[in-house]
PDB file of C-alpha atoms and ligand atoms in Angstrom:
ATOM      1  CA  MET A1452      -9.526  12.546 -18.486  1.00 98.00           C
ATOM      2  CA  GLN A1453      -8.797   9.870 -21.056  1.00 98.00           C
ATOM      3  CA  ILE A1454      -9.835   6.336 -20.136  1.00 98.00           C
ATOM      4  CA  ILE A1455      -7.665   3.658 -21.712  1.00 98.00           C
ATOM      5  CA  LYS A1456      -8.059  -0.123 -21.614  1.00 98.00           C
ATOM      6  CA  TYR A1457      -5.230  -1.383 -23.791  1.00 98.00           C
ATOM      7  CA  ILE A1458      -1.443  -1.118 -23.432  1.00 98.00           C
ATOM      8  CA  SER A1459      -1.063  -0.379 -27.159  1.00 98.00           C
ATOM      9  CA  ASP A1460      -3.382   2.671 -26.873  1.00 98.00           C
ATOM     10  CA  LEU A1461      -1.565   3.829 -23.746  1.00 98.00           C
ATOM     11  CA  ASP A1462       1.710   3.586 -25.660  1.00 97.00           C
ATOM     12  CA  THR A1463       0.421   5.802 -28.467  1.00 98.00           C
ATOM     13  CA  VAL A1464      -0.941   8.477 -26.127  1.00 98.00           C
ATOM     14  CA  LEU A1465       2.113   8.552 -23.832  1.00 98.00           C
ATOM     15  CA  ALA A1466       4.611   8.541 -26.731  1.00 97.00           C
ATOM     16  CA  GLU A1467       3.236  11.931 -27.757  1.00 97.00           C
ATOM     17  CA  PHE A1468       3.799  13.395 -24.250  1.00 98.00           C
ATOM     18  CA  ARG A1469       7.286  11.903 -24.140  1.00 97.00           C
ATOM     19  CA  LYS A1470       8.089  13.482 -27.503  1.00 97.00           C
ATOM     20  CA  GLN A1471       7.123  16.829 -25.992  1.00 97.00           C
ATOM     21  CA  GLY A1472       9.543  16.155 -23.105  1.00 97.00           C
ATOM     22  CA  LYS A1473       6.760  15.997 -20.504  1.00 98.00           C
ATOM     23  CA  PRO A1474       7.550  13.909 -17.402  1.00 98.00           C
ATOM     24  CA  ILE A1475       4.946  11.285 -16.536  1.00 98.00           C
ATOM     25  CA  GLY A1476       3.777  10.592 -12.989  1.00 99.00           C
ATOM     26  CA  PHE A1477       2.096   7.258 -12.230  1.00 99.00           C
ATOM     27  CA  VAL A1478      -0.196   6.152  -9.395  1.00 99.00           C
ATOM     28  CA  PRO A1479      -1.107   2.445  -9.403  1.00 99.00           C
ATOM     29  CA  THR A1480      -4.243   1.543  -7.400  1.00 98.00           C
ATOM     30  CA  MET A1481      -6.816  -1.197  -6.984  1.00 98.00           C
ATOM     31  CA  GLY A1482      -9.690   1.308  -7.027  1.00 98.00           C
ATOM     32  CA  ALA A1483     -12.461   1.956  -4.475  1.00 98.00           C
ATOM     33  CA  LEU A1484     -10.663   5.253  -4.168  1.00 98.00           C
ATOM     34  CA  HIS A1485     -10.511   7.398  -1.032  1.00 98.00           C
ATOM     35  CA  ASP A1486      -8.622  10.511   0.063  1.00 98.00           C
ATOM     36  CA  GLY A1487      -5.446   8.443   0.624  1.00 98.00           C
ATOM     37  CA  HIS A1488      -5.342   7.548  -3.081  1.00 98.00           C
ATOM     38  CA  LEU A1489      -6.286  11.088  -4.076  1.00 98.00           C
ATOM     39  CA  SER A1490      -3.370  12.501  -2.059  1.00 98.00           C
ATOM     40  CA  LEU A1491      -1.003  10.485  -4.280  1.00 98.00           C
ATOM     41  CA  ILE A1492      -2.724  11.795  -7.426  1.00 98.00           C
ATOM     42  CA  ASN A1493      -2.526  15.367  -6.082  1.00 98.00           C
ATOM     43  CA  GLN A1494       1.193  14.944  -5.443  1.00 98.00           C
ATOM     44  CA  SER A1495       1.758  13.580  -8.939  1.00 99.00           C
ATOM     45  CA  VAL A1496      -0.339  16.328 -10.550  1.00 98.00           C
ATOM     46  CA  SER A1497       1.715  18.973  -8.764  1.00 98.00           C
ATOM     47  CA  ASP A1498       5.051  17.298  -9.720  1.00 98.00           C
ATOM     48  CA  ASN A1499       4.342  16.307 -13.344  1.00 98.00           C
ATOM     49  CA  PRO A1500       2.536  17.713 -16.388  1.00 98.00           C
ATOM     50  CA  VAL A1501       1.018  14.283 -17.031  1.00 98.00           C
ATOM     51  CA  THR A1502      -0.484  11.943 -14.428  1.00 99.00           C
ATOM     52  CA  VAL A1503      -1.576   8.385 -15.154  1.00 99.00           C
ATOM     53  CA  ALA A1504      -3.594   6.445 -12.562  1.00 99.00           C
ATOM     54  CA  SER A1505      -4.354   2.765 -12.956  1.00 99.00           C
ATOM     55  CA  ILE A1506      -7.193   0.802 -11.445  1.00 98.00           C
ATOM     56  CA  TYR A1507      -6.720  -2.935 -11.522  1.00 98.00           C
ATOM     57  CA  VAL A1508      -7.565  -5.472  -8.833  1.00 98.00           C
ATOM     58  CA  ASN A1509      -4.569  -7.735  -9.289  1.00 98.00           C
ATOM     59  CA  PRO A1510      -5.486 -11.393  -8.658  1.00 98.00           C
ATOM     60  CA  THR A1511      -1.900 -12.614  -8.212  1.00 98.00           C
ATOM     61  CA  GLN A1512      -1.335 -10.589  -5.029  1.00 98.00           C
ATOM     62  CA  PHE A1513      -4.324 -12.074  -3.194  1.00 97.00           C
ATOM     63  CA  ASN A1514      -3.385 -15.104  -1.166  1.00 92.00           C
ATOM     64  CA  ASP A1515      -7.015 -15.354   0.020  1.00 93.00           C
ATOM     65  CA  GLN A1516      -9.631 -15.883  -2.728  1.00 95.00           C
ATOM     66  CA  THR A1517     -12.514 -14.643  -0.517  1.00 95.00           C
ATOM     67  CA  ASP A1518     -10.605 -11.396   0.002  1.00 95.00           C
ATOM     68  CA  LEU A1519     -10.270 -11.046  -3.794  1.00 97.00           C
ATOM     69  CA  LYS A1520     -13.964 -11.787  -4.384  1.00 97.00           C
ATOM     70  CA  ASN A1521     -15.111  -9.319  -1.697  1.00 96.00           C
ATOM     71  CA  TYR A1522     -12.628  -6.561  -2.558  1.00 97.00           C
ATOM     72  CA  PRO A1523     -14.687  -3.341  -3.023  1.00 97.00           C
ATOM     73  CA  ARG A1524     -15.155  -2.126  -6.596  1.00 97.00           C
ATOM     74  CA  ASN A1525     -16.534   1.305  -7.416  1.00 97.00           C
ATOM     75  CA  PRO A1526     -15.698   2.190 -11.030  1.00 97.00           C
ATOM     76  CA  GLY A1527     -18.240   4.997 -11.555  1.00 98.00           C
ATOM     77  CA  THR A1528     -17.358   6.950  -8.412  1.00 98.00           C
ATOM     78  CA  ASP A1529     -13.638   6.346  -8.989  1.00 98.00           C
ATOM     79  CA  ARG A1530     -13.787   8.019 -12.404  1.00 98.00           C
ATOM     80  CA  LYS A1531     -15.532  11.088 -11.002  1.00 98.00           C
ATOM     81  CA  LEU A1532     -13.023  11.375  -8.162  1.00 98.00           C
ATOM     82  CA  LEU A1533     -10.058  11.114 -10.530  1.00 98.00           C
ATOM     83  CA  GLU A1534     -11.552  13.780 -12.774  1.00 98.00           C
ATOM     84  CA  SER A1535     -12.067  16.048  -9.760  1.00 98.00           C
ATOM     85  CA  VAL A1536      -8.318  15.961  -8.982  1.00 98.00           C
ATOM     86  CA  LYS A1537      -7.320  16.526 -12.608  1.00 98.00           C
ATOM     87  CA  CYS A1538      -5.838  13.126 -13.342  1.00 98.00           C
ATOM     88  CA  ASN A1539      -5.021  13.074 -17.085  1.00 98.00           C
ATOM     89  CA  ILE A1540      -5.219   9.389 -17.938  1.00 98.00           C
ATOM     90  CA  LEU A1541      -6.966   6.452 -16.294  1.00 98.00           C
ATOM     91  CA  PHE A1542      -5.662   3.041 -17.281  1.00 99.00           C
ATOM     92  CA  VAL A1543      -8.209   0.266 -16.622  1.00 98.00           C
ATOM     93  CA  PRO A1544      -6.920  -2.979 -18.105  1.00 98.00           C
ATOM     94  CA  ASP A1545      -8.698  -6.322 -17.661  1.00 98.00           C
ATOM     95  CA  ASP A1546      -7.114  -9.659 -16.693  1.00 98.00           C
ATOM     96  CA  LYS A1547      -6.520 -10.635 -20.340  1.00 98.00           C
ATOM     97  CA  GLU A1548      -4.571  -7.454 -20.964  1.00 98.00           C
ATOM     98  CA  MET A1549      -2.379  -7.779 -17.875  1.00 98.00           C
ATOM     99  CA  TYR A1550      -1.991 -11.574 -17.861  1.00 98.00           C
ATOM    100  CA  PRO A1551      -2.379 -12.827 -21.463  1.00 98.00           C
ATOM    101  CA  GLU A1552      -0.402 -15.811 -20.181  1.00 98.00           C
ATOM    102  CA  LYS A1553       0.239 -17.116 -16.685  1.00 98.00           C
ATOM    103  CA  ASP A1554       3.033 -15.094 -15.092  1.00 98.00           C
ATOM    104  CA  ASN A1555       5.559 -17.593 -13.738  1.00 98.00           C
ATOM    105  CA  ARG A1556       8.163 -15.065 -12.657  1.00 98.00           C
ATOM    106  CA  VAL A1557       9.504 -15.506  -9.143  1.00 98.00           C
ATOM    107  CA  PHE A1558      11.181 -12.489  -7.555  1.00 98.00           C
ATOM    108  CA  ASP A1559      13.822 -12.619  -4.866  1.00 96.00           C
ATOM    109  CA  PHE A1560      13.320 -10.021  -2.148  1.00 97.00           C
ATOM    110  CA  GLY A1561      15.695 -11.668   0.297  1.00 94.00           C
ATOM    111  CA  PHE A1562      14.891 -10.881   3.889  1.00 95.00           C
ATOM    112  CA  LEU A1563      12.280  -8.225   2.963  1.00 97.00           C
ATOM    113  CA  ASP A1564       9.725 -10.921   2.122  1.00 96.00           C
ATOM    114  CA  GLU A1565      10.305 -13.048   5.217  1.00 96.00           C
ATOM    115  CA  ILE A1566       8.689 -10.837   7.833  1.00 98.00           C
ATOM    116  CA  MET A1567       5.336  -9.195   8.540  1.00 98.00           C
ATOM    117  CA  GLU A1568       3.163  -9.081   5.371  1.00 98.00           C
ATOM    118  CA  GLY A1569       5.596 -11.367   3.545  1.00 98.00           C
ATOM    119  CA  GLU A1570       5.409 -13.990   6.265  1.00 97.00           C
ATOM    120  CA  LYS A1571       1.656 -13.676   6.879  1.00 97.00           C
ATOM    121  CA  ARG A1572       0.603 -13.445   3.217  1.00 97.00           C
ATOM    122  CA  PRO A1573       2.733 -15.954   1.274  1.00 97.00           C
ATOM    123  CA  GLY A1574       3.110 -14.970  -2.390  1.00 97.00           C
ATOM    124  CA  HIS A1575       1.592 -11.519  -1.840  1.00 98.00           C
ATOM    125  CA  PHE A1576       4.709  -9.501  -2.653  1.00 98.00           C
ATOM    126  CA  ASN A1577       5.578 -11.722  -5.605  1.00 98.00           C
ATOM    127  CA  GLY A1578       2.149 -10.855  -7.041  1.00 98.00           C
ATOM    128  CA  VAL A1579       2.742  -7.170  -6.268  1.00 98.00           C
ATOM    129  CA  ALA A1580       6.076  -7.352  -8.129  1.00 98.00           C
ATOM    130  CA  GLN A1581       4.454  -9.103 -11.106  1.00 98.00           C
ATOM    131  CA  ILE A1582       1.803  -6.418 -11.564  1.00 98.00           C
ATOM    132  CA  VAL A1583       3.974  -3.416 -10.700  1.00 99.00           C
ATOM    133  CA  THR A1584       6.656  -4.433 -13.237  1.00 98.00           C
ATOM    134  CA  LYS A1585       3.978  -5.013 -15.889  1.00 98.00           C
ATOM    135  CA  LEU A1586       2.462  -1.592 -15.141  1.00 98.00           C
ATOM    136  CA  PHE A1587       5.878   0.101 -15.080  1.00 98.00           C
ATOM    137  CA  ASP A1588       6.633  -1.491 -18.473  1.00 98.00           C
ATOM    138  CA  ALA A1589       3.292  -0.312 -19.850  1.00 98.00           C
ATOM    139  CA  VAL A1590       3.391   3.269 -18.506  1.00 98.00           C
ATOM    140  CA  LYS A1591       7.190   3.843 -18.387  1.00 98.00           C
ATOM    141  CA  PRO A1592       6.723   6.677 -15.891  1.00 98.00           C
ATOM    142  CA  ASP A1593       9.395   9.103 -14.706  1.00 98.00           C
ATOM    143  CA  ARG A1594       8.001   9.057 -11.163  1.00 98.00           C
ATOM    144  CA  ALA A1595       5.717   6.594  -9.362  1.00 99.00           C
ATOM    145  CA  TYR A1596       3.807   7.356  -6.176  1.00 99.00           C
ATOM    146  CA  PHE A1597       3.121   4.923  -3.338  1.00 99.00           C
ATOM    147  CA  GLY A1598       1.556   5.393   0.103  1.00 98.00           C
ATOM    148  CA  LYS A1599       3.464   4.820   3.348  1.00 98.00           C
ATOM    149  CA  LYS A1600       0.316   3.060   4.543  1.00 98.00           C
ATOM    150  CA  ASP A1601       1.874   0.038   2.792  1.00 98.00           C
ATOM    151  CA  PHE A1602       5.235   0.564   4.451  1.00 98.00           C
ATOM    152  CA  GLN A1603       6.758  -2.810   3.531  1.00 98.00           C
ATOM    153  CA  GLN A1604       5.456  -2.567  -0.043  1.00 98.00           C
ATOM    154  CA  ILE A1605       7.521   0.587  -0.585  1.00 98.00           C
ATOM    155  CA  ALA A1606      10.699  -1.260   0.445  1.00 98.00           C
ATOM    156  CA  ILE A1607       9.782  -4.076  -1.965  1.00 98.00           C
ATOM    157  CA  ILE A1608       9.131  -1.641  -4.837  1.00 98.00           C
ATOM    158  CA  LYS A1609      12.448   0.135  -4.219  1.00 98.00           C
ATOM    159  CA  LYS A1610      14.223  -3.229  -4.285  1.00 98.00           C
ATOM    160  CA  ILE A1611      12.592  -4.170  -7.614  1.00 98.00           C
ATOM    161  CA  VAL A1612      13.503  -0.778  -9.113  1.00 98.00           C
ATOM    162  CA  GLY A1613      17.112  -1.228  -7.973  1.00 98.00           C
ATOM    163  CA  ASP A1614      17.453  -4.889  -8.998  1.00 98.00           C
ATOM    164  CA  LEU A1615      15.875  -4.399 -12.432  1.00 98.00           C
ATOM    165  CA  ASN A1616      17.429  -0.991 -13.146  1.00 98.00           C
ATOM    166  CA  TYR A1617      14.170   0.843 -13.717  1.00 98.00           C
ATOM    167  CA  ASP A1618      14.819   4.542 -14.273  1.00 98.00           C
ATOM    168  CA  ILE A1619      11.832   5.552 -12.124  1.00 98.00           C
ATOM    169  CA  GLU A1620      11.857   7.777  -9.064  1.00 98.00           C
ATOM    170  CA  ILE A1621       9.785   6.228  -6.272  1.00 98.00           C
ATOM    171  CA  ILE A1622       7.964   8.809  -4.158  1.00 98.00           C
ATOM    172  CA  ALA A1623       6.630   7.707  -0.754  1.00 98.00           C
ATOM    173  CA  CYS A1624       3.597   9.737   0.388  1.00 98.00           C
ATOM    174  CA  PRO A1625       2.274  10.189   3.961  1.00 98.00           C
ATOM    175  CA  ILE A1626      -0.575   8.120   5.398  1.00 98.00           C
ATOM    176  CA  VAL A1627      -3.967   9.823   5.169  1.00 98.00           C
ATOM    177  CA  ARG A1628      -6.248   9.110   8.136  1.00 98.00           C
ATOM    178  CA  GLU A1629      -9.941   9.415   8.980  1.00 98.00           C
ATOM    179  CA  LYS A1630     -10.815  12.109  11.550  1.00 98.00           C
ATOM    180  CA  ASP A1631     -10.634   9.571  14.361  1.00 98.00           C
ATOM    181  CA  GLY A1632      -7.179   8.356  13.277  1.00 98.00           C
ATOM    182  CA  LEU A1633      -8.017   5.152  11.404  1.00 98.00           C
ATOM    183  CA  ALA A1634      -5.773   4.881   8.334  1.00 98.00           C
ATOM    184  CA  MET A1635      -7.902   5.197   5.202  1.00 98.00           C
ATOM    185  CA  SER A1636      -8.261   1.918   3.326  1.00 98.00           C
ATOM    186  CA  SER A1637     -10.608   0.589   0.652  1.00 97.00           C
ATOM    187  CA  ARG A1638     -11.271  -2.320   3.029  1.00 97.00           C
ATOM    188  CA  ASN A1639     -12.690   0.047   5.704  1.00 98.00           C
ATOM    189  CA  THR A1640     -15.987   0.092   3.759  1.00 97.00           C
ATOM    190  CA  LEU A1641     -16.314  -3.638   4.475  1.00 97.00           C
ATOM    191  CA  LEU A1642     -16.298  -3.131   8.266  1.00 98.00           C
ATOM    192  CA  LYS A1643     -19.529  -3.593  10.236  1.00 98.00           C
ATOM    193  CA  GLU A1644     -20.569  -0.607  12.352  1.00 98.00           C
ATOM    194  CA  GLN A1645     -19.125  -1.918  15.615  1.00 98.00           C
ATOM    195  CA  GLU A1646     -15.903  -3.107  13.954  1.00 98.00           C
ATOM    196  CA  ARG A1647     -15.437   0.338  12.403  1.00 98.00           C
ATOM    197  CA  LYS A1648     -15.816   1.994  15.816  1.00 98.00           C
ATOM    198  CA  GLU A1649     -13.361  -0.384  17.458  1.00 98.00           C
ATOM    199  CA  ALA A1650     -10.823  -0.094  14.611  1.00 98.00           C
ATOM    200  CA  VAL A1651      -9.775   3.288  16.069  1.00 98.00           C
ATOM    201  CA  LYS A1652      -7.894   1.219  18.648  1.00 98.00           C
ATOM    202  CA  ILE A1653      -5.316   0.259  15.989  1.00 98.00           C
ATOM    203  CA  TYR A1654      -3.886   3.761  15.613  1.00 98.00           C
ATOM    204  CA  GLU A1655      -4.377   4.463  19.326  1.00 98.00           C
ATOM    205  CA  THR A1656      -2.218   1.438  20.105  1.00 98.00           C
ATOM    206  CA  LEU A1657       0.535   2.703  17.778  1.00 98.00           C
ATOM    207  CA  GLN A1658       0.368   6.113  19.454  1.00 97.00           C
ATOM    208  CA  GLN A1659       0.630   4.524  22.907  1.00 96.00           C
ATOM    209  CA  ILE A1660       3.677   2.594  21.737  1.00 95.00           C
ATOM    210  CA  GLN A1661       5.219   5.816  20.465  1.00 94.00           C
ATOM    211  CA  LYS A1662       4.666   7.384  23.901  1.00 93.00           C
ATOM    212  CA  ARG A1663       6.144   4.455  25.794  1.00 91.00           C
ATOM    213  CA  ILE A1664       9.038   3.538  23.510  1.00 88.00           C
ATOM    214  CA  LYS A1665      11.692   5.369  25.498  1.00 78.00           C
ATOM    215  CA  TYR A1666      10.782   3.778  28.811  1.00 75.00           C
ATOM    216  CA  THR A1667       9.626   0.287  27.911  1.00 78.00           C
ATOM    217  CA  ASP A1668      11.410  -2.666  26.321  1.00 90.00           C
ATOM    218  CA  ILE A1669      10.172  -4.142  23.056  1.00 93.00           C
ATOM    219  CA  ASP A1670       8.727  -7.342  24.540  1.00 93.00           C
ATOM    220  CA  GLU A1671       6.663  -5.290  26.976  1.00 93.00           C
ATOM    221  CA  LEU A1672       5.414  -3.125  24.099  1.00 94.00           C
ATOM    222  CA  LYS A1673       4.366  -6.221  22.170  1.00 95.00           C
ATOM    223  CA  LYS A1674       2.535  -7.546  25.233  1.00 96.00           C
ATOM    224  CA  TYR A1675       0.862  -4.181  25.633  1.00 96.00           C
ATOM    225  CA  ALA A1676      -0.342  -4.215  22.000  1.00 97.00           C
ATOM    226  CA  LEU A1677      -1.611  -7.787  22.258  1.00 98.00           C
ATOM    227  CA  LYS A1678      -3.641  -6.920  25.334  1.00 98.00           C
ATOM    228  CA  ALA A1679      -4.951  -3.585  24.031  1.00 98.00           C
ATOM    229  CA  ILE A1680      -6.092  -5.090  20.719  1.00 98.00           C
ATOM    230  CA  ASN A1681      -7.323  -8.494  21.847  1.00 98.00           C
ATOM    231  CA  HIS A1682      -9.286  -7.000  24.750  1.00 98.00           C
ATOM    232  CA  THR A1683     -11.293  -5.043  22.181  1.00 98.00           C
ATOM    233  CA  LYS A1684     -14.299  -7.192  21.333  1.00 97.00           C
ATOM    234  CA  HIS A1685     -14.053  -7.604  17.543  1.00 98.00           C
ATOM    235  CA  LEU A1686     -10.299  -7.072  17.106  1.00 98.00           C
ATOM    236  CA  LYS A1687      -7.528  -9.653  16.966  1.00 98.00           C
ATOM    237  CA  LEU A1688      -3.824  -8.869  16.670  1.00 98.00           C
ATOM    238  CA  ASP A1689      -2.069 -10.568  13.741  1.00 98.00           C
ATOM    239  CA  TYR A1690       1.311  -9.018  14.521  1.00 98.00           C
ATOM    240  CA  LEU A1691       3.038  -6.028  16.004  1.00 97.00           C
ATOM    241  CA  GLN A1692       6.604  -5.566  14.853  1.00 97.00           C
ATOM    242  CA  ILE A1693       9.077  -2.785  15.575  1.00 96.00           C
ATOM    243  CA  VAL A1694      11.611  -2.522  12.767  1.00 97.00           C
ATOM    244  CA  ASN A1695      14.419  -0.345  11.506  1.00 96.00           C
ATOM    245  CA  THR A1696      12.672   2.145   9.176  1.00 96.00           C
ATOM    246  CA  LYS A1697      15.235   1.695   6.406  1.00 94.00           C
ATOM    247  CA  THR A1698      16.290  -1.966   6.584  1.00 95.00           C
ATOM    248  CA  LEU A1699      13.051  -3.396   8.067  1.00 97.00           C
ATOM    249  CA  ILE A1700      15.149  -5.557  10.379  1.00 96.00           C
ATOM    250  CA  PRO A1701      13.283  -6.087  13.675  1.00 96.00           C
ATOM    251  CA  VAL A1702      14.780  -4.065  16.490  1.00 93.00           C
ATOM    252  CA  ASN A1703      15.503  -5.692  19.851  1.00 87.00           C
ATOM    253  CA  LYS A1704      16.621  -2.631  21.683  1.00 85.00           C
ATOM    254  CA  ILE A1705      15.847   1.027  21.162  1.00 83.00           C
ATOM    255  CA  THR A1706      18.897   3.206  20.699  1.00 81.00           C
ATOM    256  CA  LYS A1707      18.190   6.749  19.604  1.00 76.00           C
ATOM    257  CA  LYS A1708      20.573   6.279  16.699  1.00 79.00           C
ATOM    258  CA  GLU A1709      18.346   4.267  14.371  1.00 88.00           C
ATOM    259  CA  PRO A1710      14.916   5.352  13.087  1.00 93.00           C
ATOM    260  CA  VAL A1711      12.258   2.771  13.944  1.00 95.00           C
ATOM    261  CA  THR A1712       8.725   2.116  12.728  1.00 97.00           C
ATOM    262  CA  ALA A1713       5.988   0.189  14.520  1.00 97.00           C
ATOM    263  CA  CYS A1714       3.977  -1.956  12.088  1.00 98.00           C
ATOM    264  CA  ILE A1715       0.698  -3.583  12.998  1.00 98.00           C
ATOM    265  CA  ALA A1716      -1.797  -5.946  11.363  1.00 98.00           C
ATOM    266  CA  VAL A1717      -5.182  -6.525  12.986  1.00 98.00           C
ATOM    267  CA  TYR A1718      -8.307  -8.478  12.136  1.00 98.00           C
ATOM    268  CA  ALA A1719     -11.487  -6.458  12.687  1.00 98.00           C
ATOM    269  CA  GLY A1720     -14.013  -9.274  12.361  1.00 98.00           C
ATOM    270  CA  ASN A1721     -12.914 -10.941   9.100  1.00 96.00           C
ATOM    271  CA  ILE A1722     -11.312  -7.833   7.644  1.00 97.00           C
ATOM    272  CA  ARG A1723      -7.551  -7.537   7.916  1.00 97.00           C
ATOM    273  CA  LEU A1724      -6.200  -4.005   8.382  1.00 98.00           C
ATOM    274  CA  ILE A1725      -2.608  -2.732   8.511  1.00 98.00           C
ATOM    275  CA  ASP A1726      -1.095   0.473   9.827  1.00 98.00           C
ATOM    276  CA  ASN A1727       2.279   1.833  10.931  1.00 98.00           C
ATOM    277  CA  LEU A1728       3.847   4.758  12.720  1.00 98.00           C
ATOM    278  CA  ASP A1729       7.383   6.166  12.743  1.00 96.00           C
ATOM    279  CA  LEU A1730       8.237   6.216  16.426  1.00 92.00           C
ATOM    280  CA  PHE A1731      10.712   9.069  16.691  1.00 81.00           C
ATOM    281  CA  THR A1732       8.742  11.806  14.921  1.00 69.00           C
TER     282      THR A1732
HETATM  283  P1  AMP B  60      -4.409   0.141  -3.087  1.00 53.47           P
HETATM  284  O1  AMP B  60      -5.518   0.618  -3.975  1.00 53.47           O
HETATM  285  O2  AMP B  60      -4.853  -0.244  -1.719  1.00 53.47           O
HETATM  286  O3  AMP B  60      -3.511  -0.872  -3.759  1.00 53.47           O
HETATM  287  O4  AMP B  60      -3.490   1.414  -2.846  1.00 53.47           O
HETATM  288  C1  AMP B  60      -2.935   2.139  -3.917  1.00 53.47           C
HETATM  289  C2  AMP B  60      -1.910   3.098  -3.366  1.00 53.47           C
HETATM  290  O5  AMP B  60      -2.538   3.989  -2.446  1.00 53.47           O
HETATM  291  C3  AMP B  60      -0.792   2.383  -2.585  1.00 53.47           C
HETATM  292  O6  AMP B  60       0.449   3.002  -2.884  1.00 53.47           O
HETATM  293  C4  AMP B  60      -1.196   2.614  -1.146  1.00 53.47           C
HETATM  294  O7  AMP B  60      -0.104   2.602  -0.249  1.00 53.47           O
HETATM  295  C5  AMP B  60      -1.813   3.999  -1.234  1.00 53.47           C
HETATM  296  N1  AMP B  60      -2.698   4.218  -0.090  1.00 53.47           N
HETATM  297  C6  AMP B  60      -3.716   3.431   0.328  1.00 53.47           C
HETATM  298  N2  AMP B  60      -4.265   3.932   1.459  1.00 53.47           N
HETATM  299  C7  AMP B  60      -3.576   5.059   1.764  1.00 53.47           C
HETATM  300  C8  AMP B  60      -3.655   6.016   2.821  1.00 53.47           C
HETATM  301  N3  AMP B  60      -4.547   5.908   3.796  1.00 53.47           N
HETATM  302  N4  AMP B  60      -2.783   7.047   2.820  1.00 53.47           N
HETATM  303  C9  AMP B  60      -1.843   7.158   1.829  1.00 53.47           C
HETATM  304  N5  AMP B  60      -1.722   6.284   0.804  1.00 53.47           N
HETATM  305  C10 AMP B  60      -2.568   5.248   0.770  1.00 53.47           C
END
């Protein structure tokens, strides 16, 4: 695996593959890799002759500076893991390379940015768009892989690709979970023992909602989630939202005609975790 720090070097290496007509798959990450990340790399490796992964903890998408400071970083282990899944190129830029100047671009996501993560984390998706466009411009991939764990992020990325005419296929990959159901996340390593045990309740709550959706109205489901989460000692519900899977518009009534996804954000102690589940699968 080649490890590259500078966009100019990346350009030189990738130009050669492009000349040979080899499609490039790209997996952007913030590191502290786990099996969720590796599933995206595996998918890219099986779809493309060349896979580029990036590790960069992007400051502009953190609306909470303590979260940025405490974000787990594991460069040595990450490299070994990426080698083990046959990633070809690891791009590890620093802040100067990605933001030589302050990025003042403001993106318009319309409604997509007004709910859930957009509402609760002001500026988060604008920061995501800033870094993802910079990385897309640097790597110029044919395909880019994102996890459904960040359900709303995928909708945002697809909007950027459409609005800015990027010729990149966006591939959404399934959520990888721990044995007990907790969605894998780099932030899980920050949980204290008791918080980690209780965090199982997040996925359990989504599963309960999936079971009840046909018989219970949405307000009742929200009340159920609030009670189930907040009655667990170290958990606190930030939101539960049931939205149309494609448009992300909150659903007031379940009709079997539209696919819906339940999205949840929960504080386990000070650590904020998100998860989601398609309800009609
Ligand atoms: P992050 O390093 O958290 O920015 O995540 C990098 C990519 O990995 C994003 O596209 C995430 O959606 C994806 N990802 C993170 N956790 C999981 C998971 N448990 N299952 C599948 N994909 C994931």
